[in-house]
CSV table of C-alpha atoms and ligand atoms in Angstrom, one decimal:
chain,number,residue,atom,x,y,z
A,4,MET,CA,68.8,115.1,76.0
A,5,ASP,CA,71.6,117.0,74.2
A,6,ILE,CA,74.6,115.8,72.3
A,7,ASP,CA,77.1,116.5,75.1
A,8,ALA,CA,75.1,114.5,77.6
A,9,ILE,CA,74.8,111.7,75.1
A,10,ARG,CA,78.5,111.6,74.4
A,11,LYS,CA,79.3,111.6,78.1
A,12,ALA,CA,76.8,108.8,78.9
A,13,TYR,CA,78.2,106.6,76.1
A,14,ARG,CA,81.8,107.4,77.1
A,15,ARG,CA,80.8,105.9,80.5
A,16,TYR,CA,78.9,103.0,79.0
A,17,ALA,CA,81.4,102.0,76.3
A,18,ARG,CA,83.6,99.6,78.3
A,19,ARG,CA,80.7,97.6,79.8
A,20,TYR,CA,78.1,98.2,77.1
A,21,ASP,CA,78.3,94.7,75.6
A,22,PHE,CA,78.0,93.1,79.0
A,23,TYR,CA,74.8,94.9,79.9
A,24,PHE,CA,73.1,95.3,76.5
A,25,GLY,CA,74.7,92.6,74.3
A,26,ALA,CA,72.7,89.4,74.9
A,27,LEU,CA,69.7,91.3,76.2
A,28,LEU,CA,69.0,93.2,73.0
A,29,GLN,CA,70.5,90.8,70.5
A,30,PRO,CA,67.2,89.1,69.5
A,31,GLY,CA,65.9,92.5,68.3
A,32,ARG,CA,69.1,93.1,66.3
A,33,ARG,CA,68.7,89.6,64.7
A,34,ALA,CA,65.0,90.3,64.0
A,35,VAL,CA,65.7,93.6,62.2
A,36,ILE,CA,68.4,92.1,60.0
A,37,ALA,CA,66.2,89.1,59.2
A,38,HIS,CA,63.4,91.4,58.2
A,39,MET,CA,65.7,93.4,55.9
A,40,ARG,CA,66.0,90.4,53.5
A,41,CYS,CA,69.3,91.8,52.3
A,42,ARG,CA,70.1,91.3,48.6
A,43,ALA,CA,73.6,91.1,47.1
A,44,GLY,CA,75.3,94.4,46.8
A,45,GLU,CA,72.8,96.4,48.8
A,46,ARG,CA,74.1,99.5,50.6
A,47,ILE,CA,73.0,99.6,54.2
A,48,LEU,CA,73.5,102.4,56.7
A,49,GLU,CA,73.2,101.7,60.4
A,50,VAL,CA,73.0,104.9,62.5
A,51,GLY,CA,74.1,104.8,66.1
A,52,VAL,CA,76.0,101.6,65.5
A,53,GLY,CA,77.5,101.7,69.0
A,54,THR,CA,80.1,98.9,69.7
A,55,GLY,CA,79.0,97.1,66.5
A,56,LEU,CA,77.1,94.2,68.2
A,57,SER,CA,74.9,93.9,65.0
A,58,LEU,CA,77.8,93.9,62.5
A,59,PRO,CA,78.5,90.1,62.5
A,60,LEU,CA,74.8,89.5,61.8
A,61,TYR,CA,74.9,91.1,58.3
A,62,PRO,CA,75.4,88.7,55.4
A,63,PRO,CA,78.8,88.9,53.6
A,64,HIS,CA,77.3,90.1,50.3
A,65,VAL,CA,76.1,93.6,51.5
A,66,GLN,CA,78.0,96.8,52.1
A,67,VAL,CA,77.4,98.2,55.6
A,68,THR,CA,78.3,101.7,56.8
A,69,GLY,CA,78.0,102.5,60.5
A,70,ILE,CA,78.0,105.9,62.1
A,71,ASP,CA,78.0,106.9,65.8
A,72,ILE,CA,78.5,110.1,67.7
A,73,SER,CA,80.6,108.5,70.4
A,74,PRO,CA,84.3,107.9,69.6
A,75,GLU,CA,84.6,105.4,72.5
A,76,MET,CA,81.7,103.2,71.2
A,77,LEU,CA,83.1,103.4,67.6
A,78,THR,CA,86.5,102.3,68.7
A,79,ARG,CA,85.0,99.1,69.9
A,80,ALA,CA,83.0,98.7,66.7
A,81,LYS,CA,86.2,99.1,64.7
A,82,ALA,CA,88.0,96.5,66.9
A,83,ARG,CA,85.2,94.1,66.3
A,84,ARG,CA,85.4,94.6,62.5
A,85,GLU,CA,89.1,93.8,62.6
A,86,ARG,CA,88.8,90.9,65.1
A,87,GLU,CA,86.0,89.2,63.2
A,88,ARG,CA,87.2,90.2,59.7
A,89,LEU,CA,83.9,91.7,58.8
A,90,ARG,CA,84.5,92.5,55.1
A,91,GLN,CA,80.9,93.6,54.6
A,92,VAL,CA,81.5,96.6,56.9
A,93,VAL,CA,82.9,99.1,54.5
A,94,ALA,CA,83.0,102.2,56.7
A,95,LEU,CA,82.6,103.2,60.4
A,96,GLU,CA,82.6,106.9,60.9
A,97,GLN,CA,82.0,109.4,63.7
A,98,MET,CA,79.0,111.4,62.6
A,99,ASP,CA,75.8,113.0,64.0
A,100,ALA,CA,72.8,111.0,62.7
A,101,GLU,CA,70.7,114.2,62.9
A,102,HIS,CA,73.1,116.0,60.5
A,103,MET,CA,74.6,113.4,58.2
A,104,LEU,CA,77.3,114.2,55.7
A,105,PHE,CA,76.1,111.6,53.1
A,106,ALA,CA,74.5,112.7,49.8
A,107,ASP,CA,70.8,112.1,49.3
A,108,ASP,CA,69.8,108.6,48.2
A,109,SER,CA,73.1,107.1,49.2
A,110,PHE,CA,71.7,103.9,50.7
A,111,ASP,CA,69.1,101.2,49.9
A,112,LYS,CA,68.2,100.5,53.6
A,113,VAL,CA,68.7,102.6,56.7
A,114,VAL,CA,68.4,101.2,60.2
A,115,ALA,CA,68.4,102.6,63.8
A,116,MET,CA,68.8,100.1,66.6
A,117,TYR,CA,68.0,101.4,70.0
A,118,VAL,CA,68.8,105.0,69.0
A,119,ALA,CA,65.4,106.7,68.6
A,120,SER,CA,65.0,107.4,72.3
A,121,VAL,CA,68.7,108.5,72.6
A,122,VAL,CA,69.0,111.3,70.1
A,123,PRO,CA,67.8,114.8,71.0
A,124,HIS,CA,65.3,115.1,68.1
A,125,PRO,CA,63.8,111.7,67.0
A,126,ALA,CA,61.9,113.3,64.1
A,127,ARG,CA,65.0,114.9,62.8
A,128,LEU,CA,66.8,111.6,62.9
A,129,VAL,CA,64.1,110.0,60.8
A,130,ASP,CA,64.2,113.0,58.3
A,131,GLU,CA,67.9,112.4,57.8
A,132,MET,CA,67.4,108.6,57.5
A,133,ARG,CA,64.8,109.3,54.8
A,134,ARG,CA,67.0,111.8,53.0
A,135,VAL,CA,70.0,109.5,52.7
A,136,CYS,CA,67.9,106.5,51.8
A,137,ARG,CA,66.8,106.0,48.2
A,138,PRO,CA,63.1,106.6,47.3
A,139,ASP,CA,61.2,103.4,47.9
A,140,GLY,CA,64.1,102.1,50.0
A,141,ASP,CA,63.4,100.7,53.5
A,142,LEU,CA,63.7,102.2,56.9
A,143,TYR,CA,63.9,100.2,60.1
A,144,VAL,CA,63.7,101.3,63.8
A,145,VAL,CA,63.9,99.0,66.7
A,146,ASN,CA,63.4,100.6,70.1
A,147,HIS,CA,62.0,100.6,73.5
A,148,PHE,CA,58.8,102.8,73.7
A,149,HIS,CA,56.8,104.0,76.6
A,150,HIS,CA,54.3,101.4,78.0
A,151,GLY,CA,51.5,103.9,78.8
A,152,GLY,CA,48.8,103.0,81.3
A,153,THR,CA,50.8,100.0,82.8
A,154,LEU,CA,52.8,99.7,86.0
A,155,VAL,CA,56.0,99.6,83.9
A,156,GLY,CA,54.8,102.7,82.1
A,157,ARG,CA,54.4,104.6,85.4
A,158,LEU,CA,57.9,103.6,86.4
A,159,GLU,CA,59.2,104.8,83.0
A,160,ARG,CA,57.6,108.2,83.6
A,161,ARG,CA,59.1,108.4,87.1
A,162,ILE,CA,62.6,107.8,85.9
A,163,ALA,CA,62.3,110.1,82.8
A,164,PRO,CA,63.9,113.0,84.6
A,165,LEU,CA,67.1,110.9,84.8
A,166,SER,CA,67.3,110.7,80.9
A,167,ARG,CA,70.4,112.8,80.6
A,168,LEU,CA,72.2,110.6,83.1
A,169,MET,CA,71.0,107.3,81.7
A,170,GLY,CA,71.6,108.3,78.1
A,171,PHE,CA,68.1,107.5,76.8
A,172,ARG,CA,64.6,108.6,77.3
A,173,PRO,CA,62.3,105.9,78.8
A,174,ASP,CA,59.0,107.7,78.0
A,175,LEU,CA,59.1,108.1,74.2
A,176,SER,CA,55.7,107.1,72.9
A,177,CYS,CA,55.6,104.9,69.8
A,178,ASP,CA,52.5,106.6,68.4
A,179,ASP,CA,53.9,110.1,68.9
A,180,PHE,CA,57.2,109.0,67.4
A,181,ILE,CA,55.4,107.6,64.3
A,182,ARG,CA,53.2,110.7,64.0
A,183,ASP,CA,56.0,113.3,64.4
A,184,SER,CA,58.4,111.5,62.1
A,185,ARG,CA,55.7,110.7,59.5
A,186,LEU,CA,57.1,107.2,59.2
A,187,GLU,CA,55.0,105.1,56.8
A,188,VAL,CA,55.0,102.0,59.0
A,189,ILE,CA,54.3,98.7,57.2
A,190,GLU,CA,54.8,96.4,60.2
A,191,ARG,CA,55.1,96.7,64.0
A,192,ILE,CA,56.7,93.6,65.6
A,193,PRO,CA,57.3,93.1,69.3
A,194,VAL,CA,60.9,91.9,70.0
A,195,ASN,CA,63.2,90.9,72.8
A,196,LEU,CA,62.2,89.9,76.3
A,197,PHE,CA,58.4,89.9,76.8
A,198,GLY,CA,58.1,91.7,73.5
A,199,TYR,CA,59.0,94.8,75.5
A,200,TRP,CA,60.7,96.5,72.5
A,201,THR,CA,59.2,97.2,69.1
A,202,LEU,CA,60.6,96.8,65.6
A,203,LEU,CA,59.1,99.2,63.0
A,204,ARG,CA,59.5,98.4,59.3
A,205,ALA,CA,58.7,101.4,57.1
A,206,ARG,CA,58.8,102.4,53.5
A,207,ASN,CA,60.8,105.4,52.5
A,208,ASN,CA,57.9,107.6,51.4
A,209,LYS,CA,59.9,110.5,50.0
A,210,PRO,CA,59.3,111.5,46.3
A,211,ALA,CA,62.0,110.6,43.8
A,212,ALA,CA,64.4,113.4,42.9
A,213,GLY,CA,62.8,115.6,40.2
A,214,ALA,CA,59.4,114.0,40.7
A,215,ASN,CA,57.9,117.4,41.7
A,216,ASP,CA,59.6,119.2,38.8
A,217,ARG,CA,58.1,116.7,36.4
A,218,HIS,CA,54.6,117.3,37.8
A,219,GLN,CA,55.1,121.0,37.4
A,220,THR,CA,56.4,120.9,33.8
A,221,PRO,CA,53.6,122.3,31.6
A,222,ARG,CA,52.5,120.1,28.8
A,223,VAL,CA,52.9,121.5,25.3
B,24,SAM,C1,71.7,102.4,73.1
B,24,SAM,S1,73.1,102.6,72.1
B,24,SAM,C2,72.7,101.5,70.7
B,24,SAM,C3,73.9,101.0,70.1
B,24,SAM,C4,73.7,99.9,69.0
B,24,SAM,N1,72.8,100.3,68.0
B,24,SAM,C5,73.2,98.6,69.6
B,24,SAM,O1,72.4,98.0,69.0
B,24,SAM,O2,73.7,98.3,70.7
B,24,SAM,C6,72.8,104.2,71.3
B,24,SAM,C7,73.9,104.6,70.4
B,24,SAM,O3,73.5,105.8,69.7
B,24,SAM,C8,74.6,106.7,69.6
B,24,SAM,N2,74.1,108.0,69.3
B,24,SAM,C9,73.3,108.8,70.1
B,24,SAM,N3,73.0,109.9,69.5
B,24,SAM,C10,73.6,109.9,68.3
B,24,SAM,C11,73.6,110.8,67.2
B,24,SAM,N4,73.0,112.0,67.2
B,24,SAM,N5,74.3,110.4,66.1
B,24,SAM,C12,74.9,109.2,66.0
B,24,SAM,N6,74.9,108.3,67.0
B,24,SAM,C13,74.2,108.7,68.2
B,24,SAM,C14,75.2,106.5,71.0
B,24,SAM,O4,76.6,107.0,71.0
B,24,SAM,C15,75.2,105.0,71.2
B,24,SAM,O5,76.3,104.4,70.6
């Protein structure tokens, strides 16, 4: 997977995306937002927001920023925001989730819905989510992961060489993803049809800014 292949795939998908992946993946989107237990005024970042299918699900008292690499997907998200008058959506920007332009600690909660197996470097995605989220904030990932050792898992391996064309990698292992990204997972919840997708709720385990300096300050 590389950024050009991803952009091309989602340029192709954009027009029909909601038809194929709207209702099918909506229970997972609902589950993430329910688990977020959003409080008034919280700043939420959704990376890979796509056509914005999740946006109407956020409560009106939060501030949601969405980013995506695909201009065609974002155009649809912006149209949805206007059409449905979603005042909680404060910004929709074209940006690479692996190299975000936001300052450290800009958000209280950061979420990636069906994005981890799309980006070229899933661990770098999580590093960036961690960086822009405040220490002790919450990170959420909902994704399809490889079903190793099952018939479905064998099929996923067989179609893996088509990843560039499909715009996602069907054989990303959940355990590898958690290990490589050093996510501090608090809960793993099966979601969507047959529980075939997984919601990961994690704590942002980065140290607070200056915490290391404090430790190093010699006592007098
Ligand atoms: C499978 S779609 C999921 C869209 C949306 N989250 C949803 O729930 O339907 C994956 C999205 O991730 C976006 N994406 C892929 N790589 C990205 C990156 N590096 N930075 C930002 N967005 C990216 C794609 O353009 C696409 O809109």
